[in-house]
Short mmCIF file of C-alpha atoms in Angstrom, two decimals:
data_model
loop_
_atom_site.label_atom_id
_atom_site.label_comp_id
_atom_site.label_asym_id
_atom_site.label_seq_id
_atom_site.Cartn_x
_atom_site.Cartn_y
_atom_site.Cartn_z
CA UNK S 166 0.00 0.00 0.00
CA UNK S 167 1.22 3.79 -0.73
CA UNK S 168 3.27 4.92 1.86
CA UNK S 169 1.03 8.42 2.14
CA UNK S 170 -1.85 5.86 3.63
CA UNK S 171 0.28 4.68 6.86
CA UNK S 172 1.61 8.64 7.30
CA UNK S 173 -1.65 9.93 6.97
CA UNK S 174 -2.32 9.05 10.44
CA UNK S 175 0.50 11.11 11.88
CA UNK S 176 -0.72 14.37 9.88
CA UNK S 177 0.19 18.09 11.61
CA UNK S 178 -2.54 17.89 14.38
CA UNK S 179 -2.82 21.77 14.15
CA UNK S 180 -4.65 21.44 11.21
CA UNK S 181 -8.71 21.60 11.76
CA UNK S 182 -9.77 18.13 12.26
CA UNK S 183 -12.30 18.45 9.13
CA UNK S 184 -9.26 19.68 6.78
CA UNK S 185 -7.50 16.24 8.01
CA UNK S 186 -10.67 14.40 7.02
CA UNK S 187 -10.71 15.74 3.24
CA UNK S 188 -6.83 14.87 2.86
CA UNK S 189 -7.47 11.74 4.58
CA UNK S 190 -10.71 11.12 2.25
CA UNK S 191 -8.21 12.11 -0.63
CA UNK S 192 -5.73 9.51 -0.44
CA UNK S 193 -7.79 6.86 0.26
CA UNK S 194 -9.86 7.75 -3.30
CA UNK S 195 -6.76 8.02 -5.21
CA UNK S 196 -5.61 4.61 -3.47
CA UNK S 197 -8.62 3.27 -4.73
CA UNK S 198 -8.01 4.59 -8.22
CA UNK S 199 -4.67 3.17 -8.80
CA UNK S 200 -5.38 -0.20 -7.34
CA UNK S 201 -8.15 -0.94 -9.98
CA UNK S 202 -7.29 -2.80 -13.02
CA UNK S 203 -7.17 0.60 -15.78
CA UNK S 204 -8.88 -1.25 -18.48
CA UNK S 205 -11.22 -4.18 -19.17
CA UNK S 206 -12.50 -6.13 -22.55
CA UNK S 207 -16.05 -7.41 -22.63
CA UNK S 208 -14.86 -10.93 -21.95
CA UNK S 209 -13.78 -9.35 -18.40
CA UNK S 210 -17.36 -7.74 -17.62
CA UNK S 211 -19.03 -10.59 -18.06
CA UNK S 212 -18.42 -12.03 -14.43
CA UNK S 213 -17.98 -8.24 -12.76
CA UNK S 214 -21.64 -7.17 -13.86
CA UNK S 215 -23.04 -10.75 -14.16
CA UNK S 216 -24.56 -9.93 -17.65
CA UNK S 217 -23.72 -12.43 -20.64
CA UNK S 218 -21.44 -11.27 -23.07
CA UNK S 219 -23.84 -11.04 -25.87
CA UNK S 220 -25.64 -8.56 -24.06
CA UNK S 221 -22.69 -6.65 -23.43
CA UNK S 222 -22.41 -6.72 -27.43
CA UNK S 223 -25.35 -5.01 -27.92
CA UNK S 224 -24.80 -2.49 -25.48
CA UNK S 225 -21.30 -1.28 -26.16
CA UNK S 226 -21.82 0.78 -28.97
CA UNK S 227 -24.29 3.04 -27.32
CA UNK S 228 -21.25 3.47 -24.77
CA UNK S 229 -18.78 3.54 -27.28
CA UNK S 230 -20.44 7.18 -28.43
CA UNK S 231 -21.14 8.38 -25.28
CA UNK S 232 -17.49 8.29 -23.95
CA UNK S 233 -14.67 7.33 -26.72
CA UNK S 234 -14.52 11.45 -26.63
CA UNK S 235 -13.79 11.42 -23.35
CA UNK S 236 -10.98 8.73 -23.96
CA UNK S 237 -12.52 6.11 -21.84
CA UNK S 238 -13.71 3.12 -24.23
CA UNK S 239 -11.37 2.71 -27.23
CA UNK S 240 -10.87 0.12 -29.67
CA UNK S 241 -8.29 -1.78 -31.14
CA UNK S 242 -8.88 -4.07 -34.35
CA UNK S 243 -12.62 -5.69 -33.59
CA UNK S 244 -11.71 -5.69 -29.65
CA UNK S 245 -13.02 -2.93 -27.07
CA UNK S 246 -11.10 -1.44 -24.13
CA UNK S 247 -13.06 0.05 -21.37
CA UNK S 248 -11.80 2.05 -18.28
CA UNK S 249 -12.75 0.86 -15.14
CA UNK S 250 -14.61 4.66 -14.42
CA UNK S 251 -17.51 3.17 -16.87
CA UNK S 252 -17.82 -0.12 -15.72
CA UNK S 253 -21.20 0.71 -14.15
CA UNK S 254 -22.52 2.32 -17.29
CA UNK S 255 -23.21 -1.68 -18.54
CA UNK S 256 -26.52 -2.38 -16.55
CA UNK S 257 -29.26 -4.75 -17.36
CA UNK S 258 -32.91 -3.22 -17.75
CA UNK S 259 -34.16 -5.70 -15.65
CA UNK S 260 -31.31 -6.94 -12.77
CA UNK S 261 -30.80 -10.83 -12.97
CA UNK S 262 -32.75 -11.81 -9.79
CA UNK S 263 -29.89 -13.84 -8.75
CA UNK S 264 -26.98 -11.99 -7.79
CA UNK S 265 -23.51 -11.47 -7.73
CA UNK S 266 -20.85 -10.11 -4.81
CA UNK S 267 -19.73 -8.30 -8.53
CA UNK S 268 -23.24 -6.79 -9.51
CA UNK S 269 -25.06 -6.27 -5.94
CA UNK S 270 -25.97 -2.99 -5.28
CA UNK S 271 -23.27 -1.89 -2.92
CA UNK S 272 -23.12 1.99 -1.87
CA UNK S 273 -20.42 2.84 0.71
CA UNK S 274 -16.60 2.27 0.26
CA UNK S 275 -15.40 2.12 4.16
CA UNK S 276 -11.72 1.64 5.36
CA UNK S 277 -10.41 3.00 8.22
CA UNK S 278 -6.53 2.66 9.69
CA UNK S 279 -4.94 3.01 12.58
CA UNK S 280 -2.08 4.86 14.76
CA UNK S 281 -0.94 1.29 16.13
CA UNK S 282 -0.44 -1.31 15.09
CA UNK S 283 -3.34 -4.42 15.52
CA UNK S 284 -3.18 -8.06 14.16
CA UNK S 285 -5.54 -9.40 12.08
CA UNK S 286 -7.71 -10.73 15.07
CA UNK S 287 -8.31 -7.59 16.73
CA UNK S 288 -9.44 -6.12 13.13
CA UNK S 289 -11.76 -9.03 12.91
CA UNK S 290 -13.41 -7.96 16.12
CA UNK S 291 -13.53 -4.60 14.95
CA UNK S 292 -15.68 -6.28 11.82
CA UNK S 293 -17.86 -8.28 13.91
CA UNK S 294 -18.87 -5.56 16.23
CA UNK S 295 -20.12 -3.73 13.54
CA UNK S 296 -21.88 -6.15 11.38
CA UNK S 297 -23.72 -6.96 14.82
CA UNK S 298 -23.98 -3.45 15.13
CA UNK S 299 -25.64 -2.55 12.06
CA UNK S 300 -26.60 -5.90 10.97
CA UNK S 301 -29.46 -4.77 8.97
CA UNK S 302 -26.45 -4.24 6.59
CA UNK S 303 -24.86 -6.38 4.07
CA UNK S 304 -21.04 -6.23 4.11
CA UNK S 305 -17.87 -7.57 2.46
CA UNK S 306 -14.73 -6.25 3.80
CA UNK S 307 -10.73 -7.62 3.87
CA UNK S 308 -7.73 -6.70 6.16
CA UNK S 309 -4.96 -5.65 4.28
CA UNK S 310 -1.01 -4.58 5.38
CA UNK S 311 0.93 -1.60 3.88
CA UNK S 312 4.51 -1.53 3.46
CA UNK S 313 5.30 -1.56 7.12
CA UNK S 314 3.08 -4.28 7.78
CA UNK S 315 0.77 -2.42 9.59
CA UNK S 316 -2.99 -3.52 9.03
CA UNK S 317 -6.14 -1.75 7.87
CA UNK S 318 -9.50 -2.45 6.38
CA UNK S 319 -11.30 -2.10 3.35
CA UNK S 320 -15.50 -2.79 3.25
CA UNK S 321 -18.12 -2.28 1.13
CA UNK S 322 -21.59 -2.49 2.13
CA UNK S 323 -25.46 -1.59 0.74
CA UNK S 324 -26.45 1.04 2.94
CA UNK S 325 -25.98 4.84 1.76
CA UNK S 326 -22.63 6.76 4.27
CA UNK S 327 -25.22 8.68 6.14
CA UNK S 328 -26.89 5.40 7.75
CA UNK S 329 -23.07 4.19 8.52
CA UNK S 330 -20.79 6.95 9.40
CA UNK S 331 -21.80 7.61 13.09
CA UNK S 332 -22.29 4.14 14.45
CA UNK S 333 -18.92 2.96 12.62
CA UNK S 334 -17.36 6.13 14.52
CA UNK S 335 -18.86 5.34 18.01
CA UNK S 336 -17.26 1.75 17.16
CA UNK S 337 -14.24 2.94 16.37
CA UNK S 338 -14.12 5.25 19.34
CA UNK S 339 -15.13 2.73 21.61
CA UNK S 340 -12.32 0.92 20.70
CA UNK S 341 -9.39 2.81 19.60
CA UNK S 342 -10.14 5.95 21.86
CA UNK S 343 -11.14 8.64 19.90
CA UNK S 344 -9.86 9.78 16.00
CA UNK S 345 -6.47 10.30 17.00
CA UNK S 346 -5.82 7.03 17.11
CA UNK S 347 -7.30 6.20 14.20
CA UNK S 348 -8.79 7.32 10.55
CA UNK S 349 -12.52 6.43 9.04
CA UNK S 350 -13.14 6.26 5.52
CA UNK S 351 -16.72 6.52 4.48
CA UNK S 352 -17.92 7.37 1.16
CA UNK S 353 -20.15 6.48 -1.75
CA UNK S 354 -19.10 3.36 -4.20
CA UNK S 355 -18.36 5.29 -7.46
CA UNK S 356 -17.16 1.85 -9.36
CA UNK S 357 -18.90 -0.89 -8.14
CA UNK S 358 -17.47 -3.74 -10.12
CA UNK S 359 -13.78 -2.21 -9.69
CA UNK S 360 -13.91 -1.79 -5.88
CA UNK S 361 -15.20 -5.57 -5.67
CA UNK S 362 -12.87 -6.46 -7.94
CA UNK S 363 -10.46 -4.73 -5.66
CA UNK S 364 -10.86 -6.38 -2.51
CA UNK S 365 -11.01 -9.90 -4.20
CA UNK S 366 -8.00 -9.79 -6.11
CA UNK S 367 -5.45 -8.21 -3.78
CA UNK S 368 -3.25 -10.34 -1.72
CA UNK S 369 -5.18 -9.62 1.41
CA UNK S 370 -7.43 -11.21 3.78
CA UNK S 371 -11.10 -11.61 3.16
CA UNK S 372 -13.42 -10.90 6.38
CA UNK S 373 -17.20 -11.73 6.03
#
């Protein structure tokens, strides 16, 4: 992981706390961003949006014209390359009614990391106190270590950041004191296929 996401937690602590959040917020996007795969053929979409690749056939061309302008769906001989920022622009009409981790409707990215450093067990509790939390929720989530080997966690889950912020905080604070101790992540999935995508293929441990 980037080195900016284990200093992040030391940041100047005379900045306002809200100005830390944003930065914070920042580098975990554009850590996001450059762990997806860049590009992906139609042969890849198939099992990220669970839609068969005949359908997929008859749908690129309409997104073809809406974004090869923008330089985000190109082609090369009879074979299409799509960015991973317009993976969610291939949607069935009507949603398969049997569903994929790749194709559920997920809405919040969470991670959060800490000033100390905690094995994978004690980040497992962390999970399990909030799934029993909020366990109205659906969630999928993986520990992962940065260069140090410090560990932190990535989630998604299908509730919308306003339902999940404060109760992940008060679980957070509960346990790791307060956020000096410890950065929250919480923010709406922008690339749903990519950020599953993300936490499956990574060399990191999956927590359900």
């Amino acid at each position: 992981m980037n080195d900016k996401y284990n200093n992040i937690i030391s940041v100047n602590t005379s900045k306002n706390d809200n100005t830390i959040q944003l930065e914070y917020n920042s580098i975990i996007k554009n850590i996001y961003d450059n762990k997806f795969q860049k590009w992906f053929k139609l042969k890849d979409i198939v099992k990220l949006k669970n839609i068969s690749y005949r359908s997929l056939k008859g749908m690129v061309a309409k997104v073809y014209n809406k974004y090869n302008d923008q330089g985000l769906i190109y082609r090369k001989g009879r074979r299409y390359y799509i960015s991973y920022r317009i993976l969610d622009s291939f949607k069935l009409e009507k949603p398969r009614k049997k569903r994929t981790i790749y194709d559920y409707e997920w809405k919040t990215n969470v991670s959060w990391t800490t000033l100390d450093f905690y094995d994978l067990e004690y980040h497992t509790t962390l999970f399990d106190e909030v799934k029993t939390t909020l366990s109205d929720v659906h969630f999928i989530g993986c520990v992962e270590s940065d260069a140090s080997g410090k560990n932190h966690v990535h989630i998604l889950a299908d509730h919308d950041t306003k339902y999940l912020r404060k109760p992940l905080k008060k679980i957070l604070d509960q346990y790791l004191d307060d956020t000096r101790h410890y950065r929250l992540y919480c923010e709406q999935v922008n690339n749903i296929g990519g950020s599953v995508d993300y936490l499956m293929k990574n060399p990191q441990k999956l927590i359900n």
